[in-house]
Amino acid sequence: MSLGLGGRLSLAFAALVAVTALSVGAGSSLATDRQVSAELDRSLTQRAAEIADGRRSPPEPRQAVTEPPAPADAPDVSVQLLSGDGEVTSTVGVELPVEGADLEEAATGGAPTVRTVTADGAQLRMVTMHLPGGGAVQVATSLDDSADLLGVLRSRITVIALGMATFAGVLGWLLAQRITRPLRSLTDAVDAVAETQDLSVDVPTGRDEIGRLGRGFDRCLGALERSRQVQTRMMQDAAHELRTPLTSISANIDWLRRADDLDPAQRASALDSVRRELDGLNTAVGEIVELAFDGSAQGDLGRVDVAEVVTSAVEEFAERTGRRVT
């Protein structure tokens, strides 16, 4: 089943709003992700700098991995100290991985390295910073909270997009019903003309494009009505033009049938009259056929002697009836 114009407009509105909302939501989610990541990196770098500067107490040497963190460290943060040769000297929280970049940081220093690592089956964001006395400190925190925050944000964006799409679909349907109302009225008028052949149907008009279409259709109906009237008059005129010679021919034939004692001159005159009527009938039929094929054809204009027409008609009447007209 195909959708009407209203349904298509409604779906178009809903799709447009949904795509727009999802695009804006995706951009917002990406921007939030970057902002959260930047804030997390800044916080980890600041914490590592505080430990390196002595403003925050580092873990005690040889502290077991499973022991609780030092009071100076938050429970959600893991801290690990490396010696100058890259050996782990103490750890609070999860044991963090040590790779080439961390060994280089512990040995020679340089800019802190920040990256995402996997430890104890979880993803962590970790910063490694060189210590002034040699070695390095690693500070890491779980990305679960950030992932949960972004997941909630994406879910809300999806719900909002669906809600906006639904609202836009309903609004689009209402607007489509209002916009297409004149078009539906025009369609009903066309269907009525097709079913009833009534050319006097009231066609809705207006000033917009649909109104212009209605006015054009109304003019078309007017032209068809005038054409129908012309055809009706033509048929009436044709019936009259054909009836007159047929009546005359029938009268002459009846007269010839009854008048057995006619002399040759009278019989020849009657036959000539029948011939003239047949010629007139043939001419009338030809004119009717010409009008049927080209109703807009115009006849040749010229002067007509009314006296000759009347004289010819009187003579034909006298021949048929035998009565003299004065």
PDB file of C-alpha atoms in Angstrom, residues 21-179:
ATOM      1  CA  ALA A  21      18.998  15.339  16.355  1.00  0.00           C
ATOM      2  CA  LEU A  22      21.268  12.310  16.011  1.00  0.00           C
ATOM      3  CA  SER A  23      23.900  14.377  14.215  1.00  0.00           C
ATOM      4  CA  VAL A  24      23.834  17.039  16.919  1.00  0.00           C
ATOM      5  CA  GLY A  25      23.826  14.316  19.576  1.00  0.00           C
ATOM      6  CA  ALA A  26      26.772  12.539  17.995  1.00  0.00           C
ATOM      7  CA  GLY A  27      28.695  15.806  17.859  1.00  0.00           C
ATOM      8  CA  SER A  28      27.818  16.545  21.479  1.00  0.00           C
ATOM      9  CA  SER A  29      28.836  13.042  22.544  1.00  0.00           C
ATOM     10  CA  LEU A  30      32.151  13.331  20.721  1.00  0.00           C
ATOM     11  CA  ALA A  31      32.827  16.758  22.222  1.00  0.00           C
ATOM     12  CA  THR A  32      31.909  15.489  25.689  1.00  0.00           C
ATOM     13  CA  ASP A  33      34.163  12.463  25.237  1.00  0.00           C
ATOM     14  CA  ARG A  34      37.068  14.704  24.313  1.00  0.00           C
ATOM     15  CA  GLN A  35      36.348  17.077  27.175  1.00  0.00           C
ATOM     16  CA  VAL A  36      36.096  14.256  29.723  1.00  0.00           C
ATOM     17  CA  SER A  37      39.301  12.674  28.406  1.00  0.00           C
ATOM     18  CA  ALA A  38      41.124  16.009  28.548  1.00  0.00           C
ATOM     19  CA  GLU A  39      39.888  16.663  32.080  1.00  0.00           C
ATOM     20  CA  LEU A  40      40.880  13.157  33.165  1.00  0.00           C
ATOM     21  CA  ASP A  41      44.357  13.542  31.662  1.00  0.00           C
ATOM     22  CA  ARG A  42      44.762  16.912  33.359  1.00  0.00           C
ATOM     23  CA  SER A  43      43.708  15.465  36.724  1.00  0.00           C
ATOM     24  CA  LEU A  44      46.088  12.490  36.443  1.00  0.00           C
ATOM     25  CA  THR A  45      48.967  14.728  35.324  1.00  0.00           C
ATOM     26  CA  GLN A  46      48.312  17.101  38.228  1.00  0.00           C
ATOM     27  CA  ARG A  47      48.240  14.207  40.711  1.00  0.00           C
ATOM     28  CA  ALA A  48      51.493  12.810  39.331  1.00  0.00           C
ATOM     29  CA  ALA A  49      53.096  16.285  39.475  1.00  0.00           C
ATOM     30  CA  GLU A  50      52.041  16.686  43.110  1.00  0.00           C
ATOM     31  CA  ILE A  51      53.720  13.364  43.959  1.00  0.00           C
ATOM     32  CA  ALA A  52      56.836  14.317  41.993  1.00  0.00           C
ATOM     33  CA  ASP A  53      57.025  17.737  43.719  1.00  0.00           C
ATOM     34  CA  GLY A  54      56.467  16.242  47.155  1.00  0.00           C
ATOM     35  CA  ARG A  55      53.093  17.910  47.677  1.00  0.00           C
ATOM     36  CA  ARG A  56      51.439  14.500  47.873  1.00  0.00           C
ATOM     37  CA  SER A  57      52.870  11.467  49.655  1.00  0.00           C
ATOM     38  CA  PRO A  58      54.002   8.634  47.365  1.00  0.00           C
ATOM     39  CA  PRO A  59      53.360   4.978  48.230  1.00  0.00           C
ATOM     40  CA  GLU A  60      55.703   3.410  50.740  1.00  0.00           C
ATOM     41  CA  PRO A  61      58.483   1.300  49.187  1.00  0.00           C
ATOM     42  CA  ARG A  62      57.812  -2.415  48.804  1.00  0.00           C
ATOM     43  CA  GLN A  63      54.104  -1.918  49.573  1.00  0.00           C
ATOM     44  CA  ALA A  64      52.066  -4.969  48.548  1.00  0.00           C
ATOM     45  CA  VAL A  65      49.735  -4.670  45.617  1.00  0.00           C
ATOM     46  CA  THR A  66      46.760  -5.890  47.561  1.00  0.00           C
ATOM     47  CA  GLU A  67      47.151  -3.436  50.435  1.00  0.00           C
ATOM     48  CA  PRO A  68      44.773  -0.454  50.567  1.00  0.00           C
ATOM     49  CA  PRO A  69      45.973   2.851  49.096  1.00  0.00           C
ATOM     50  CA  ALA A  70      47.743   5.452  51.143  1.00  0.00           C
ATOM     51  CA  PRO A  71      45.601   8.154  52.729  1.00  0.00           C
ATOM     52  CA  ALA A  72      47.004  10.707  50.309  1.00  0.00           C
ATOM     53  CA  ASP A  73      45.576   8.809  47.314  1.00  0.00           C
ATOM     54  CA  ALA A  74      41.933   8.495  46.331  1.00  0.00           C
ATOM     55  CA  PRO A  75      40.530   4.921  46.279  1.00  0.00           C
ATOM     56  CA  ASP A  76      39.780   5.107  42.543  1.00  0.00           C
ATOM     57  CA  VAL A  77      43.372   5.928  41.627  1.00  0.00           C
ATOM     58  CA  SER A  78      46.266   3.473  41.343  1.00  0.00           C
ATOM     59  CA  VAL A  79      49.808   4.741  41.972  1.00  0.00           C
ATOM     60  CA  GLN A  80      53.026   2.915  41.153  1.00  0.00           C
ATOM     61  CA  LEU A  81      56.666   3.968  41.643  1.00  0.00           C
ATOM     62  CA  LEU A  82      59.499   2.915  39.334  1.00  0.00           C
ATOM     63  CA  SER A  83      63.212   3.031  40.028  1.00  0.00           C
ATOM     64  CA  GLY A  84      65.683   4.496  37.558  1.00  0.00           C
ATOM     65  CA  ASP A  85      66.173   1.124  35.900  1.00  0.00           C
ATOM     66  CA  GLY A  86      62.426   0.568  35.589  1.00  0.00           C
ATOM     67  CA  GLU A  87      61.916  -1.758  38.557  1.00  0.00           C
ATOM     68  CA  VAL A  88      58.590  -1.468  40.408  1.00  0.00           C
ATOM     69  CA  THR A  89      59.353  -0.309  43.956  1.00  0.00           C
ATOM     70  CA  SER A  90      55.809   0.154  45.307  1.00  0.00           C
ATOM     71  CA  THR A  91      52.224  -0.044  44.164  1.00  0.00           C
ATOM     72  CA  VAL A  92      48.905   1.190  45.529  1.00  0.00           C
ATOM     73  CA  GLY A  93      45.819  -0.233  43.863  1.00  0.00           C
ATOM     74  CA  VAL A  94      46.109  -2.166  40.620  1.00  0.00           C
ATOM     75  CA  GLU A  95      49.561  -3.223  39.416  1.00  0.00           C
ATOM     76  CA  LEU A  96      50.205  -1.128  36.337  1.00  0.00           C
ATOM     77  CA  PRO A  97      51.988  -2.321  33.179  1.00  0.00           C
ATOM     78  CA  VAL A  98      55.524  -1.109  32.510  1.00  0.00           C
ATOM     79  CA  GLU A  99      56.496  -0.697  28.864  1.00  0.00           C
ATOM     80  CA  GLY A 100      59.316   0.879  26.874  1.00  0.00           C
ATOM     81  CA  ALA A 101      57.982   4.418  27.151  1.00  0.00           C
ATOM     82  CA  ASP A 102      57.739   4.037  30.941  1.00  0.00           C
ATOM     83  CA  LEU A 103      61.301   2.699  31.183  1.00  0.00           C
ATOM     84  CA  GLU A 104      62.583   5.627  29.106  1.00  0.00           C
ATOM     85  CA  GLU A 105      60.636   8.062  31.279  1.00  0.00           C
ATOM     86  CA  ALA A 106      62.147   6.533  34.456  1.00  0.00           C
ATOM     87  CA  ALA A 107      65.682   6.571  33.069  1.00  0.00           C
ATOM     88  CA  THR A 108      66.001   9.850  31.188  1.00  0.00           C
ATOM     89  CA  GLY A 109      62.850  11.854  31.888  1.00  0.00           C
ATOM     90  CA  GLY A 110      61.089  14.045  29.390  1.00  0.00           C
ATOM     91  CA  ALA A 111      57.477  15.025  28.861  1.00  0.00           C
ATOM     92  CA  PRO A 112      54.936  12.891  30.762  1.00  0.00           C
ATOM     93  CA  THR A 113      53.381  10.102  28.695  1.00  0.00           C
ATOM     94  CA  VAL A 114      49.623   9.593  28.794  1.00  0.00           C
ATOM     95  CA  ARG A 115      47.936   6.556  27.303  1.00  0.00           C
ATOM     96  CA  THR A 116      45.173   3.982  27.804  1.00  0.00           C
ATOM     97  CA  VAL A 117      46.289   0.620  29.197  1.00  0.00           C
ATOM     98  CA  THR A 118      44.668  -2.617  30.319  1.00  0.00           C
ATOM     99  CA  ALA A 119      45.319  -3.898  33.826  1.00  0.00           C
ATOM    100  CA  ASP A 120      43.500  -6.532  35.840  1.00  0.00           C
ATOM    101  CA  GLY A 121      40.969  -6.932  33.018  1.00  0.00           C
ATOM    102  CA  ALA A 122      39.963  -3.261  33.027  1.00  0.00           C
ATOM    103  CA  GLN A 123      40.833  -0.285  30.873  1.00  0.00           C
ATOM    104  CA  LEU A 124      42.765   2.449  32.667  1.00  0.00           C
ATOM    105  CA  ARG A 125      43.960   5.884  31.736  1.00  0.00           C
ATOM    106  CA  MET A 126      47.588   6.196  32.904  1.00  0.00           C
ATOM    107  CA  VAL A 127      50.193   8.954  33.079  1.00  0.00           C
ATOM    108  CA  THR A 128      53.903   8.286  33.641  1.00  0.00           C
ATOM    109  CA  MET A 129      56.041  11.186  34.960  1.00  0.00           C
ATOM    110  CA  HIS A 130      59.769  11.362  35.743  1.00  0.00           C
ATOM    111  CA  LEU A 131      60.755  11.958  39.394  1.00  0.00           C
ATOM    112  CA  PRO A 132      63.394  14.590  40.215  1.00  0.00           C
ATOM    113  CA  GLY A 133      65.510  12.086  42.138  1.00  0.00           C
ATOM    114  CA  GLY A 134      65.343   9.493  39.388  1.00  0.00           C
ATOM    115  CA  GLY A 135      62.725   6.939  38.503  1.00  0.00           C
ATOM    116  CA  ALA A 136      59.109   7.641  37.638  1.00  0.00           C
ATOM    117  CA  VAL A 137      55.632   7.655  39.093  1.00  0.00           C
ATOM    118  CA  GLN A 138      52.655   6.065  37.321  1.00  0.00           C
ATOM    119  CA  VAL A 139      49.148   7.282  38.152  1.00  0.00           C
ATOM    120  CA  ALA A 140      46.111   5.592  36.611  1.00  0.00           C
ATOM    121  CA  THR A 141      42.353   5.511  37.029  1.00  0.00           C
ATOM    122  CA  SER A 142      39.593   3.381  35.564  1.00  0.00           C
ATOM    123  CA  LEU A 143      37.703   4.513  32.466  1.00  0.00           C
ATOM    124  CA  ASP A 144      34.489   2.809  33.603  1.00  0.00           C
ATOM    125  CA  ASP A 145      33.023   5.992  35.067  1.00  0.00           C
ATOM    126  CA  SER A 146      33.733   7.932  31.880  1.00  0.00           C
ATOM    127  CA  ALA A 147      32.287   5.124  29.771  1.00  0.00           C
ATOM    128  CA  ASP A 148      29.178   5.010  31.974  1.00  0.00           C
ATOM    129  CA  LEU A 149      28.771   8.782  31.698  1.00  0.00           C
ATOM    130  CA  LEU A 150      29.074   8.694  27.923  1.00  0.00           C
ATOM    131  CA  GLY A 151      26.714   5.708  27.736  1.00  0.00           C
ATOM    132  CA  VAL A 152      24.067   7.572  29.726  1.00  0.00           C
ATOM    133  CA  LEU A 153      24.576  10.626  27.516  1.00  0.00           C
ATOM    134  CA  ARG A 154      24.185   8.582  24.327  1.00  0.00           C
ATOM    135  CA  SER A 155      21.051   6.894  25.685  1.00  0.00           C
ATOM    136  CA  ARG A 156      19.491  10.232  26.535  1.00  0.00           C
ATOM    137  CA  ILE A 157      20.407  11.636  23.138  1.00  0.00           C
ATOM    138  CA  THR A 158      18.796   8.613  21.454  1.00  0.00           C
ATOM    139  CA  VAL A 159      15.621   8.970  23.524  1.00  0.00           C
ATOM    140  CA  ILE A 160      15.463  12.701  22.811  1.00  0.00           C
ATOM    141  CA  ALA A 161      16.012  12.084  19.087  1.00  0.00           C
ATOM    142  CA  LEU A 162      13.226   9.489  18.995  1.00  0.00           C
ATOM    143  CA  GLY A 163      10.907  11.817  20.892  1.00  0.00           C
ATOM    144  CA  MET A 164      11.686  14.715  18.572  1.00  0.00           C
ATOM    145  CA  ALA A 165      11.222  12.470  15.525  1.00  0.00           C
ATOM    146  CA  THR A 166       7.832  11.309  16.815  1.00  0.00           C
ATOM    147  CA  PHE A 167       6.751  14.873  17.540  1.00  0.00           C
ATOM    148  CA  ALA A 168       7.997  15.999  14.129  1.00  0.00           C
ATOM    149  CA  GLY A 169       6.133  13.134  12.465  1.00  0.00           C
ATOM    150  CA  VAL A 170       2.858  14.099  14.156  1.00  0.00           C
ATOM    151  CA  LEU A 171       3.421  17.790  13.418  1.00  0.00           C
ATOM    152  CA  GLY A 172       4.325  16.953   9.820  1.00  0.00           C
ATOM    153  CA  TRP A 173       1.167  14.892   9.441  1.00  0.00           C
ATOM    154  CA  LEU A 174      -0.984  17.749  10.779  1.00  0.00           C
ATOM    155  CA  LEU A 175       0.722  20.269   8.503  1.00  0.00           C
ATOM    156  CA  ALA A 176       0.419  17.902   5.548  1.00  0.00           C
ATOM    157  CA  GLN A 177      -3.306  17.492   6.195  1.00  0.00           C
ATOM    158  CA  ARG A 178      -3.716  21.259   6.221  1.00  0.00           C
ATOM    159  CA  ILE A 179      -1.518  21.817   3.176  1.00  0.00           C
TER     160      ILE A 179
END
